[in-house]
Amino acid sequence: MTFLTRTMRTRWAASLLLIAPLFAFLLVFYFYPIASFLLRSASTSEITNTIPATSIALGQWDGEGLPDEPVYAALVSDLNASAQAAAILGRRLNALEPGMRTVVRKATAAARELTLATPAEAKAKLIEADEKWGAPATWKLLRHETRVATSTFLLAAVDVQRKADKLELKTGNDALFLPIFLRTLAISFTVTLICIIIGYPVAWVIAMATPRTASWLMLLVLVPFWLSILARTAAWIIVLQGNGPVNSLLMWAGLADAPLQLVFNRFGVILVMVHVMLPFLVLPLCNSIRAIPKSYFQAAANLGAPPVRAFMHVIFPLTVPGMWAGGFIVFILSIGYYITPALVGGPNDQMISSFIAFYTNQSINWSLSSALSAWLLGGMLALVMLSQRVIGPMIRRVT
Amino acid sequence: MNANRAASGRGWTIFVRVSAALVFAFMLLPLLVLIPVSLTSGTLLVLPTPGYSLRWYQDVFHNPIWLNALRNSLIIASITTVVAVALGTAAAIGIWRLAPKVRGIALAVISVPIVTPAVIAAVAMFIFHASVGLGGSMTSIVLGHITISAPFVVIAVLSSLDVFDNRLMLAAASLGAAPPKAFWHVMLPIITPGIVSGAIFAFLTSFDEIVLVLFLGSPSVRTLPQELFSGIREQMSPSVTVIANMLIVVATAAIIAVELLRRRIVVAGEKK
């Protein structure tokens, strides 16, 4: 008995030892970077790092009226400590409240003259530099953004802003991100639907073919799957461009008088995404069609069901789980898609990933790109949970 | 009545087959356009081409920008493959030895990098690598590529382990072979097709990867997909189609190799 438990334990330990290097690698170079990036969405460190003393001093302020003089003195010493930090502070606050960049710049200029000033002088001079330093709202904003955590960016990522302590949903032209999230869902849904419709006959033909033919047909599906997405996109741009073969064909056949715009718009994005995603649908669907016992087809036919009815009532329901599985993968992968919209989409076809990239590279606001990522990943996670909790049992009941 | 029914069945079969053929055409035909276009003697990407020549192939192979990118991509993909295969093969064997329940959890963790949006991983790594002083280096790209390639190695090796009969290891042990020796002489030869498939997948994943590279690369480290990306975005020239064509040929050859290996695994499984 002890011998057995000991061998079990060594077997267990050896397995863990084999797994450990990869898991440790992923932990350090994959999971940790992503986790710390996502935490950035709620972090205030970008601001507290620029004004450390002020942040601490504000922590003791009760939020009524104006803060005490030492807080002003702390701000003066923080602003004098680093011009770069002061510039960052201005940029960050400006993103929250337009105009704050100037307010901070004026304070920075004033602070330079106040290195030896008393706290009372500091307060008076800062308010003189810009009257906003005498407004409780400015200090409330600062206090809010120097707490342990902030919800500002997570809310901003879904178009909710805080106005005078109230949460407000931005609508109409002010709405920035919710329309993008909706567009992302709409494009992903369309791609999934088209993949199911055109992938079904392919999966069916592969599943019904002899094993030899099936493995070659499957190869035809798999090859595009592993081909460079860039190479495929380049091919599609040539095929769909104004003087490309598709337009020539349409005009030759008299279906179009002038070249149609087929690429660099929504049509192009959806077409190329379907081309990329189709294999993900065909594989699981094909497996679920293959799993249907051949006798079912015969039984349905022997009982006199016409082929179409046999298919609708007997066969089709059995392929629903495979369809769900494939459609789900296509949908999930489409939601996070970046490359295709970037290359064959117009400005109005960019999905949420493009905005995460934009706020990282162009408009350097990592907190916002982190908040958008958090919503995107959170949404995907919720979908995965939902598919297991709800869709799984539902499929089992249907079939 | 019966004849009628048979006819309608046949009609459906034809309909389904024709639809499937059209979808196959949709999947494959657009890729073929790259061949004539890359061989054009003109400077425009139009069909039919004014004439055929190898000028754009010569152009690519004499252009230091493309050659440098190709060299970077080959180095990155090779290092990535070696590390991903080592980490992935060990992990696959470890996972295979686990109880089925734990195995499911381990596999779920491993597949996270495959389904997480590449942009999120790219941005996170970009910030992390910059904070530890790796920003814009080739090391940074390699580290990123290993995280997304190793899962494919694990999956490929696991599929070859599925048909491996563990009694062989017990037999080797009972004949006095120490575990490393048993692994080397008994298990390794049998799972080699799986490891090679995994290596090919890892290489292709890294060689074709674009999103991580867009964030982790720098002007001094540019890869082939990155040059292709700017080529498509800024100015599509026949050189771009030459590169695209070459990537397609390399990947197709690799996938056919994997398919042949997979058939060997299946045959091994059937013999068992």
XYZ file of C-alpha atoms in Angstrom:
671
model
C 0.000 0.000 0.000
C 2.689 2.444 0.975
C 4.641 1.345 -2.073
C 1.641 2.022 -4.272
C 0.972 5.495 -2.821
C 4.644 6.285 -3.162
C 4.710 5.325 -6.846
C 1.486 7.245 -7.375
C 3.076 10.237 -5.742
C 6.279 10.024 -7.811
C 4.192 9.620 -10.968
C 2.209 12.706 -10.001
C 5.363 14.646 -9.136
C 7.066 13.649 -12.398
C 4.021 14.791 -14.384
C 3.997 18.145 -12.657
C 7.720 18.507 -13.235
C 7.195 17.968 -16.953
C 4.363 20.497 -17.116
C 6.064 23.078 -14.894
C 8.446 24.675 -17.442
C 5.699 25.558 -19.947
C 3.280 26.712 -17.256
C 5.954 28.827 -15.592
C 6.852 30.315 -18.963
C 3.220 31.132 -19.768
C 2.711 32.529 -16.281
C 5.620 34.949 -16.559
C 5.376 35.901 -20.228
C 1.670 35.536 -20.942
C -0.681 35.533 -17.968
C 1.205 38.024 -15.795
C 1.540 40.675 -18.541
C -2.136 40.348 -19.454
C -3.302 40.449 -15.828
C -1.218 43.496 -14.991
C -2.365 45.180 -18.208
C -6.031 44.558 -17.341
C -5.505 45.863 -13.786
C -4.279 49.096 -15.330
C -7.897 49.911 -16.234
C -8.717 50.435 -12.532
C -5.314 51.708 -11.476
C -4.653 55.305 -10.462
C -0.887 54.845 -10.353
C -0.352 56.832 -13.553
C -1.624 59.894 -11.717
C -0.414 59.126 -8.177
C 3.109 58.582 -9.552
C 3.134 62.119 -10.912
C 1.984 63.716 -7.646
C 2.913 61.307 -4.822
C 2.892 63.839 -1.948
C -0.359 65.450 -3.087
C -2.017 62.016 -3.353
C -1.139 61.224 0.249
C -2.221 64.658 1.469
C -5.531 64.366 -0.420
C -6.184 61.048 1.261
C -6.716 62.941 4.539
C -9.007 65.569 3.043
C -12.712 65.106 3.817
C -13.816 66.402 0.411
C -15.709 69.401 1.816
C -14.984 72.858 0.429
C -11.330 73.388 -0.438
C -8.468 71.249 0.877
C -6.137 72.673 3.548
C -3.006 74.655 2.748
C -0.572 71.700 3.169
C -2.259 70.016 0.200
C -1.441 73.052 -1.954
C 2.130 72.993 -0.636
C 2.394 69.289 -1.501
C 1.181 70.004 -5.038
C 3.782 72.765 -5.428
C 6.601 70.440 -4.371
C 5.286 67.621 -6.619
C 5.059 69.907 -9.640
C 8.581 71.199 -9.006
C 9.973 67.690 -8.609
C 9.646 66.763 -12.282
C 8.514 68.782 -15.273
C 7.845 65.548 -17.140
C 5.563 64.248 -14.400
C 3.699 67.551 -14.434
C 3.190 67.227 -18.191
C 1.857 63.679 -17.779
C -0.513 64.849 -15.045
C -1.844 67.564 -17.335
C -2.390 65.119 -20.186
C -4.142 62.564 -17.966
C -6.437 65.091 -16.290
C -7.216 66.664 -19.649
C -8.530 63.307 -20.880
C -10.978 63.349 -17.970
C -11.877 67.020 -17.991
C -11.078 69.111 -21.076
C -9.081 72.238 -20.222
C -7.161 70.688 -17.333
C -3.935 70.663 -19.342
C -3.811 74.481 -19.237
C -4.824 74.536 -15.592
C -1.952 72.214 -14.689
C 0.494 74.110 -16.928
C -0.339 77.406 -15.186
C 0.118 75.783 -11.788
C 3.477 74.322 -12.886
C 4.661 77.749 -13.985
C 3.486 79.310 -10.703
C 5.070 76.527 -8.633
C 8.508 77.368 -10.022
C 8.366 80.714 -8.142
C 7.096 79.070 -4.967
C 9.950 76.739 -3.969
C 10.451 78.543 -0.658
C 6.872 79.686 -0.122
C 4.769 78.927 2.966
C 1.685 76.690 2.529
C -0.577 79.755 2.809
C 1.332 81.535 0.043
C 1.218 78.384 -2.085
C -2.559 78.235 -1.812
C -3.013 81.914 -2.631
C -0.619 81.883 -5.595
C -2.033 78.719 -7.150
C -5.547 80.114 -6.996
C -4.215 83.313 -8.491
C -2.512 81.328 -11.310
C -5.800 79.703 -12.280
C -9.091 80.138 -10.495
C -9.859 76.433 -11.020
C -7.465 75.696 -8.130
C -9.941 77.570 -5.971
C -12.847 75.424 -7.202
C -13.827 72.392 -5.078
C -14.681 70.447 -8.278
C -11.029 70.436 -9.405
C -9.877 68.996 -6.073
C -12.705 66.487 -5.997
C -11.567 65.252 -9.404
C -7.974 64.973 -8.158
C -9.050 63.181 -5.012
C -11.190 60.774 -7.009
C -8.365 59.953 -9.403
C -5.770 59.409 -6.660
C -7.697 56.815 -4.662
C -6.639 53.164 -4.552
C -8.685 52.358 -7.637
C -10.808 54.220 -10.127
C -13.794 53.163 -12.192
C -13.413 56.125 -14.535
C -11.836 54.200 -17.425
C -13.973 51.091 -17.137
C -17.037 53.348 -17.250
C -15.625 55.478 -20.064
C -15.110 52.333 -22.137
C -18.872 51.810 -22.149
C -19.675 55.495 -22.636
C -20.609 56.215 -19.029
C -19.230 59.397 -17.535
C -19.413 60.906 -14.096
C -20.944 64.368 -14.042
C -21.359 66.049 -10.667
C -21.321 62.720 -8.798
C -23.925 61.239 -11.121
C -23.371 58.551 -13.736
C -24.552 59.519 -17.168
C -24.765 57.465 -20.360
C -23.420 59.271 -23.401
C -25.834 59.007 -26.302
C -26.142 60.137 -29.890
C -22.993 61.622 -31.346
C -21.240 61.623 -27.958
C -21.388 57.842 -27.731
C -17.930 56.530 -28.593
C -17.495 52.890 -27.710
C -20.911 51.278 -27.342
C -21.561 51.693 -31.094
C -18.174 50.057 -31.736
C -19.010 47.142 -29.438
C -22.361 46.765 -31.211
C -20.652 46.918 -34.612
C -18.163 44.266 -33.466
C -21.025 41.999 -32.396
C -22.966 42.656 -35.611
C -19.991 41.878 -37.882
C -19.122 38.753 -35.849
C -22.727 37.571 -35.942
C -22.992 38.084 -39.710
C -19.710 36.240 -40.277
C -20.877 33.352 -38.067
C -24.237 33.099 -39.834
C -22.668 33.081 -43.308
C -20.093 30.496 -42.175
C -22.881 28.203 -40.952
C -24.874 28.565 -44.163
C -21.998 27.971 -46.566
C -20.045 25.626 -44.274
C -22.915 23.157 -43.884
C -22.812 21.692 -47.412
C -19.022 21.457 -47.227
C -19.087 19.609 -43.910
C -21.864 17.374 -45.252
C -20.012 16.422 -48.443
C -16.812 15.688 -46.486
C -18.658 13.614 -43.903
C -20.462 11.572 -46.579
C -17.411 10.957 -48.788
C -15.318 7.798 -48.690
C -12.483 8.078 -46.132
C -9.894 8.550 -48.891
C -11.763 11.353 -50.650
C -12.738 12.860 -47.288
C -9.136 13.215 -46.157
C -8.241 15.060 -49.380
C -11.301 17.309 -49.171
C -10.443 18.014 -45.540
C -6.970 19.017 -46.659
C -8.564 21.576 -48.996
C -10.275 23.088 -45.942
C -7.189 22.884 -43.738
C -4.673 24.426 -46.128
C -6.333 27.872 -46.187
C -6.555 27.609 -42.378
C -2.766 27.605 -42.054
C -1.997 30.038 -44.849
C -0.743 33.469 -43.938
C -3.704 35.759 -43.352
C -1.740 38.565 -44.998
C -1.140 36.526 -48.133
C -4.850 35.692 -48.322
C -5.814 39.304 -47.746
C -3.458 40.445 -50.513
C -5.095 37.933 -52.859
C -8.585 39.150 -51.967
C -7.679 42.793 -52.516
C -6.478 41.938 -56.033
C -9.567 39.847 -56.744
C -12.031 42.453 -55.480
C -10.381 45.696 -56.620
C -12.051 47.994 -59.147
C -10.305 46.458 -62.170
C -10.088 42.982 -60.609
C -11.476 39.735 -62.009
C -14.748 39.854 -60.042
C -15.649 43.300 -61.307
C -14.596 42.386 -64.854
C -16.834 39.335 -64.682
C -19.795 41.333 -63.330
C -19.432 43.931 -66.065
C -18.943 41.332 -68.791
C -22.106 39.588 -67.643
C -23.934 42.899 -67.686
C -24.659 42.769 -63.947
C -22.854 46.031 -63.309
C -22.342 49.115 -65.455
C -19.394 50.468 -63.501
C -16.914 48.718 -61.171
C -18.499 48.053 -57.780
C -16.758 48.941 -54.528
C -16.165 45.446 -53.147
C -13.207 46.023 -50.849
C -12.196 48.597 -48.200
C -15.777 48.499 -46.950
C -18.038 46.306 -44.799
C -18.620 43.834 -47.635
C -14.872 43.222 -47.998
C -14.368 42.797 -44.239
C -17.146 40.218 -43.941
C -16.087 38.341 -47.082
C -12.443 38.021 -46.030
C -13.386 37.153 -42.432
C -15.670 34.367 -43.672
C -12.756 33.073 -45.730
C -10.558 33.061 -42.610
C -13.132 31.594 -40.213
C -14.813 28.917 -42.337
C -12.413 26.067 -41.398
C -13.229 26.586 -37.695
C -16.855 25.846 -38.490
C -16.365 22.974 -40.918
C -14.176 20.859 -38.591
C -16.584 20.423 -35.622
C -19.654 20.294 -37.864
C -18.090 17.580 -40.002
C -17.275 15.550 -36.883
C -20.832 15.761 -35.620
C -22.266 14.664 -39.002
C -19.806 11.768 -39.077
C -20.907 10.702 -35.612
C -24.474 10.038 -36.813
C -24.904 6.276 -37.212
C -25.487 5.365 -40.875
C -28.461 3.264 -39.810
C -30.405 6.425 -38.921
C -30.469 7.505 -42.557
C -31.756 4.121 -43.629
C -34.282 3.890 -40.800
C -35.742 7.264 -41.736
C -35.914 6.280 -45.402
C -37.426 2.852 -44.671
C -40.174 4.433 -42.630
C -41.081 6.402 -45.727
C -39.772 9.826 -44.826
C -38.925 11.861 -47.921
C -35.213 12.755 -47.891
C -35.798 16.408 -47.054
C -38.128 15.548 -44.172
C -35.767 12.856 -42.900
C -33.035 15.428 -42.927
C -35.021 18.142 -41.143
C -36.488 15.873 -38.463
C -33.826 13.256 -37.870
C -30.438 14.325 -39.140
C -30.390 18.095 -38.747
C -31.162 18.115 -34.986
C -28.261 15.719 -34.458
C -25.857 18.154 -36.107
C -26.994 21.114 -34.001
C -24.326 20.583 -31.283
C -21.552 20.574 -33.899
C -23.045 23.664 -35.502
C -23.198 25.436 -32.140
C -19.629 24.448 -31.305
C -18.269 25.627 -34.653
C -20.420 28.750 -34.727
C -19.353 29.574 -31.200
C -15.653 29.330 -32.035
C -16.149 31.472 -35.145
C -18.078 34.067 -33.141
C -15.525 34.214 -30.304
C -12.568 34.489 -32.668
C -14.353 37.120 -34.780
C -15.059 39.375 -31.794
C -11.360 39.879 -31.130
C -10.365 40.159 -34.772
C -7.966 42.870 -35.825
C -6.010 42.288 -39.023
C -8.760 41.946 -41.627
C -10.707 45.108 -40.689
C -7.389 46.978 -40.512
C -6.467 45.964 -44.070
C -9.738 45.657 -46.004
C -12.071 47.835 -43.930
C -12.887 51.505 -44.070
C -12.947 53.783 -41.019
C -16.505 52.667 -40.269
C -15.664 48.959 -40.289
C -13.055 48.934 -37.525
C -13.845 46.651 -34.619
C -13.054 46.997 -30.933
C -9.555 45.513 -31.298
C -8.578 48.390 -33.597
C -9.496 50.847 -30.862
C -7.451 48.935 -28.289
C -4.513 49.238 -30.690
C -5.292 52.910 -31.324
C -5.347 53.878 -27.643
C -2.083 51.990 -27.116
C -0.092 53.332 -30.062
C -1.511 56.584 -31.323
C -3.389 58.270 -28.526
C -1.329 56.977 -25.633
C -4.013 56.195 -23.084
C -3.147 52.755 -21.743
C -5.795 52.906 -19.034
C -8.489 53.254 -21.669
C -7.082 50.516 -23.938
C -6.897 48.343 -20.831
C -10.526 49.106 -19.942
C -11.670 48.250 -23.493
C -9.678 45.000 -23.310
C -11.215 44.166 -19.943
C -14.741 44.522 -21.366
C -13.835 42.522 -24.475
C -12.219 39.657 -22.520
C -14.915 39.801 -19.845
C -17.602 39.562 -22.510
C -15.866 36.607 -24.146
C -15.514 34.862 -20.788
C -19.200 35.449 -20.054
C -20.081 33.947 -23.448
C -17.958 30.868 -22.736
C -19.635 30.390 -19.343
C -23.060 30.963 -20.876
C -22.370 28.439 -23.605
C -21.533 25.828 -21.001
C -24.318 26.627 -18.544
C -27.165 27.449 -20.903
C -26.404 26.369 -24.431
C -24.980 22.965 -23.457
C -28.088 21.739 -21.610
C -30.334 23.380 -24.218
C -28.676 21.416 -27.001
C -28.979 18.244 -24.979
C -32.706 18.863 -24.550
C -33.250 19.655 -28.228
C -31.428 16.606 -29.478
C -44.141 7.933 -55.935
C -41.013 6.032 -55.060
C -39.277 7.128 -58.249
C -40.345 10.660 -57.494
C -38.818 10.474 -54.036
C -35.569 9.040 -55.346
C -35.437 11.825 -57.924
C -35.922 14.526 -55.300
C -33.202 12.856 -53.184
C -30.857 12.886 -56.136
C -31.749 16.507 -56.807
C -30.788 17.407 -53.252
C -27.535 15.494 -53.434
C -26.591 17.383 -56.587
C -27.615 20.688 -55.006
C -25.507 20.026 -51.895
C -22.519 18.901 -53.966
C -22.676 21.920 -56.257
C -22.939 24.270 -53.251
C -19.955 22.581 -51.605
C -17.964 22.845 -54.847
C -18.772 26.556 -55.034
C -17.584 27.040 -51.437
C -14.368 25.137 -52.167
C -13.882 27.420 -55.170
C -14.454 30.432 -52.909
C -11.822 29.100 -50.493
C -9.158 28.280 -53.065
C -9.589 30.234 -56.317
C -8.775 33.691 -54.924
C -5.395 32.368 -53.772
C -4.519 31.276 -57.299
C -4.703 34.863 -58.558
C -1.391 35.517 -56.798
C 0.487 33.256 -59.201
C -0.119 35.124 -62.502
C 0.011 38.526 -60.808
C 3.396 37.856 -59.209
C 4.760 36.756 -62.605
C 3.653 39.904 -64.417
C 6.079 41.805 -66.590
C 4.232 45.057 -65.888
C 4.061 47.175 -62.767
C 0.299 47.016 -62.145
C -1.677 44.355 -60.350
C -4.085 43.668 -63.191
C -5.342 40.583 -64.921
C -4.732 39.587 -67.610
C -1.092 40.539 -67.238
C 0.644 42.286 -70.156
C 3.240 39.504 -70.207
C 5.108 37.129 -67.953
C 8.550 37.533 -66.407
C 10.475 36.762 -63.257
C 11.429 40.397 -62.730
C 9.532 40.785 -59.444
C 11.060 37.609 -58.034
C 14.498 38.988 -58.934
C 13.488 42.289 -57.401
C 12.542 40.632 -54.101
C 15.723 38.576 -53.926
C 17.908 41.611 -54.534
C 16.065 43.958 -52.218
C 17.869 44.268 -48.852
C 14.595 45.227 -47.103
C 12.842 41.972 -48.032
C 15.983 39.903 -47.486
C 16.551 41.387 -44.050
C 12.923 40.775 -43.119
C 13.170 37.200 -44.367
C 16.330 36.649 -42.316
C 14.677 38.068 -39.161
C 11.576 35.945 -39.680
C 13.630 32.775 -40.170
C 15.715 33.433 -37.031
C 12.654 34.253 -34.917
C 10.657 31.276 -36.176
C 13.581 28.870 -35.673
C 14.306 29.885 -32.077
C 10.584 29.945 -31.320
C 10.182 26.431 -32.743
C 13.066 24.950 -30.742
C 11.889 26.405 -27.416
C 8.182 25.764 -28.083
C 8.868 22.132 -29.025
C 10.974 21.533 -25.904
C 8.461 23.160 -23.529
C 5.408 21.825 -25.375
C 6.549 18.219 -25.705
C 7.467 17.958 -22.016
C 4.151 19.543 -21.019
C 2.186 17.252 -23.353
C 3.748 14.141 -21.796
C 3.050 15.541 -18.326
C -0.567 16.340 -19.200
C -1.037 12.926 -20.778
C 0.038 11.266 -17.520
C -2.440 13.274 -15.447
C -5.869 12.098 -14.330
C -8.517 12.945 -16.978
C -10.132 15.610 -14.783
C -6.886 17.511 -14.162
C -5.965 16.988 -17.804
C -9.042 18.980 -18.860
C -8.051 21.913 -16.655
C -4.442 21.855 -17.878
C -5.625 21.808 -21.499
C -8.001 24.695 -20.859
C -5.126 26.777 -19.452
C -2.943 25.849 -22.422
C -5.620 26.890 -24.950
C -6.121 30.372 -23.491
C -3.419 31.880 -25.753
C -5.141 30.402 -28.821
C -8.511 32.112 -28.208
C -7.493 35.335 -26.455
C -7.628 38.237 -28.935
C -4.117 38.734 -30.257
C -4.345 42.499 -29.831
C -4.839 42.220 -26.069
C -1.872 39.857 -25.699
C 0.200 42.106 -27.960
C -0.529 45.290 -26.020
C 0.042 43.567 -22.664
C 3.378 42.113 -23.791
C 4.386 45.420 -25.360
C 3.947 47.195 -22.004
C 5.502 44.353 -19.979
C 8.532 43.915 -22.246
C 9.158 47.665 -22.255
C 9.057 47.686 -18.436
C 11.724 44.972 -18.168
C 13.980 46.527 -20.799
C 13.218 44.172 -23.700
C 11.223 46.692 -25.745
C 11.621 46.452 -29.517
C 14.139 43.601 -29.402
C 14.124 40.320 -31.262
C 14.014 38.550 -27.873
C 10.730 40.306 -27.202
C 9.174 38.910 -30.407
C 10.542 35.419 -29.735
C 9.133 35.379 -26.178
C 5.751 36.470 -27.528
C 5.756 33.882 -30.298
C 6.656 31.035 -27.931
C 3.556 31.734 -25.821
C 1.244 31.363 -28.826
C 3.123 28.516 -30.575
C 3.718 26.156 -27.648
C -0.023 25.369 -27.252
C -0.084 23.985 -30.811
C 2.885 21.752 -29.981
C 1.099 20.451 -26.875
C -2.042 19.639 -28.893
C -0.090 17.936 -31.698
C 2.031 15.819 -29.342
C -1.014 14.890 -27.237
C -2.787 13.577 -30.321
C 0.134 11.261 -31.035
C 0.241 10.198 -27.358
C -3.442 9.263 -27.558
C -2.502 6.285 -29.681
C 0.574 5.423 -27.597
C 0.239 2.253 -25.560
C 1.618 2.887 -22.083
C 2.177 -0.849 -21.569
C 5.235 -0.369 -23.786
C 6.766 1.869 -21.110
C 5.917 -0.668 -18.421
C 7.486 -3.401 -20.539
C 10.637 -1.293 -20.989
C 10.766 -0.647 -17.229
C 10.321 -4.329 -16.412
C 13.181 -5.112 -18.785
C 15.342 -2.785 -16.694
C 15.288 0.452 -18.718
C 15.529 3.596 -16.615
C 12.754 6.152 -17.386
C 14.990 8.427 -19.555
C 16.210 5.435 -21.539
C 12.692 4.079 -21.953
C 11.544 7.512 -23.134
C 14.392 7.812 -25.635
C 14.146 4.320 -27.131
C 10.459 3.502 -26.770
C 8.232 6.562 -26.505
C 10.155 9.107 -28.565
C 10.286 7.099 -31.815
C 6.518 6.555 -31.629
C 5.536 10.143 -30.861
C 8.061 11.692 -33.276
C 5.422 12.321 -35.993
C 3.412 14.295 -33.427
C 6.475 16.290 -32.359
C 7.359 17.062 -35.983
C 3.777 18.188 -36.708
C 3.927 20.361 -33.603
C 7.243 21.824 -34.747
C 5.767 22.650 -38.175
C 2.729 24.306 -36.576
C 4.974 26.288 -34.209
C 7.198 27.402 -37.084
C 4.243 28.476 -39.233
C 2.565 30.269 -36.328
C 5.676 32.334 -35.736
C 6.638 32.774 -39.401
C 3.176 34.099 -40.387
C 2.452 35.985 -37.155
C 1.582 39.661 -37.588
C -0.332 41.138 -34.639
C 2.282 40.582 -31.903
C 5.033 41.698 -34.272
C 3.233 44.967 -35.024
C 3.513 45.843 -31.329
C 6.715 44.092 -30.260
C 8.851 44.823 -33.319
C 10.821 47.970 -33.953
C 12.224 49.663 -37.069
C 15.446 47.689 -36.582
C 13.665 44.329 -36.214
C 11.111 43.951 -38.987
C 9.756 40.593 -40.059
C 8.399 39.394 -43.388
C 4.716 39.628 -42.327
C 5.393 43.157 -41.106
C 6.840 44.222 -44.480
C 3.929 42.477 -46.163
C 1.489 44.354 -43.907
C 2.967 47.745 -44.782
C 3.173 46.677 -48.423
C -0.553 45.864 -48.513
C -1.441 48.991 -46.565
C 0.709 51.532 -48.329
C 1.462 50.324 -51.807
C 0.461 47.015 -53.269
C 3.176 46.136 -55.765
C 3.870 42.849 -57.530
C 6.698 42.321 -54.983
C 4.029 42.007 -52.296
C 2.355 39.243 -54.282
C 5.712 37.491 -54.716
C 6.113 37.334 -50.928
C 2.478 36.328 -50.427
C 2.938 33.593 -53.000
C 6.073 32.300 -51.312
C 4.367 32.220 -47.911
C 1.532 30.213 -49.449
C 3.890 27.717 -51.067
C 5.848 27.227 -47.814
C 2.679 26.781 -45.744
C 1.064 24.413 -48.249
C 4.161 22.223 -48.295
C 4.229 22.242 -44.486
C 0.559 21.297 -44.183
C 0.896 18.448 -46.666
C 3.864 17.222 -44.595
C 1.750 17.394 -41.432
C -1.086 15.521 -43.164
C 1.280 12.742 -44.227
C 2.619 12.528 -40.641
C -0.926 12.474 -39.275
C -1.745 9.515 -41.489
C 1.249 7.711 -40.034
C -0.096 8.399 -36.533
C -3.544 7.134 -37.507
C -2.026 3.993 -39.033
C -0.029 3.441 -35.821
C -3.252 3.857 -33.851
C -5.120 1.371 -36.024
C -2.351 -1.200 -35.657
C -2.646 -0.849 -31.893
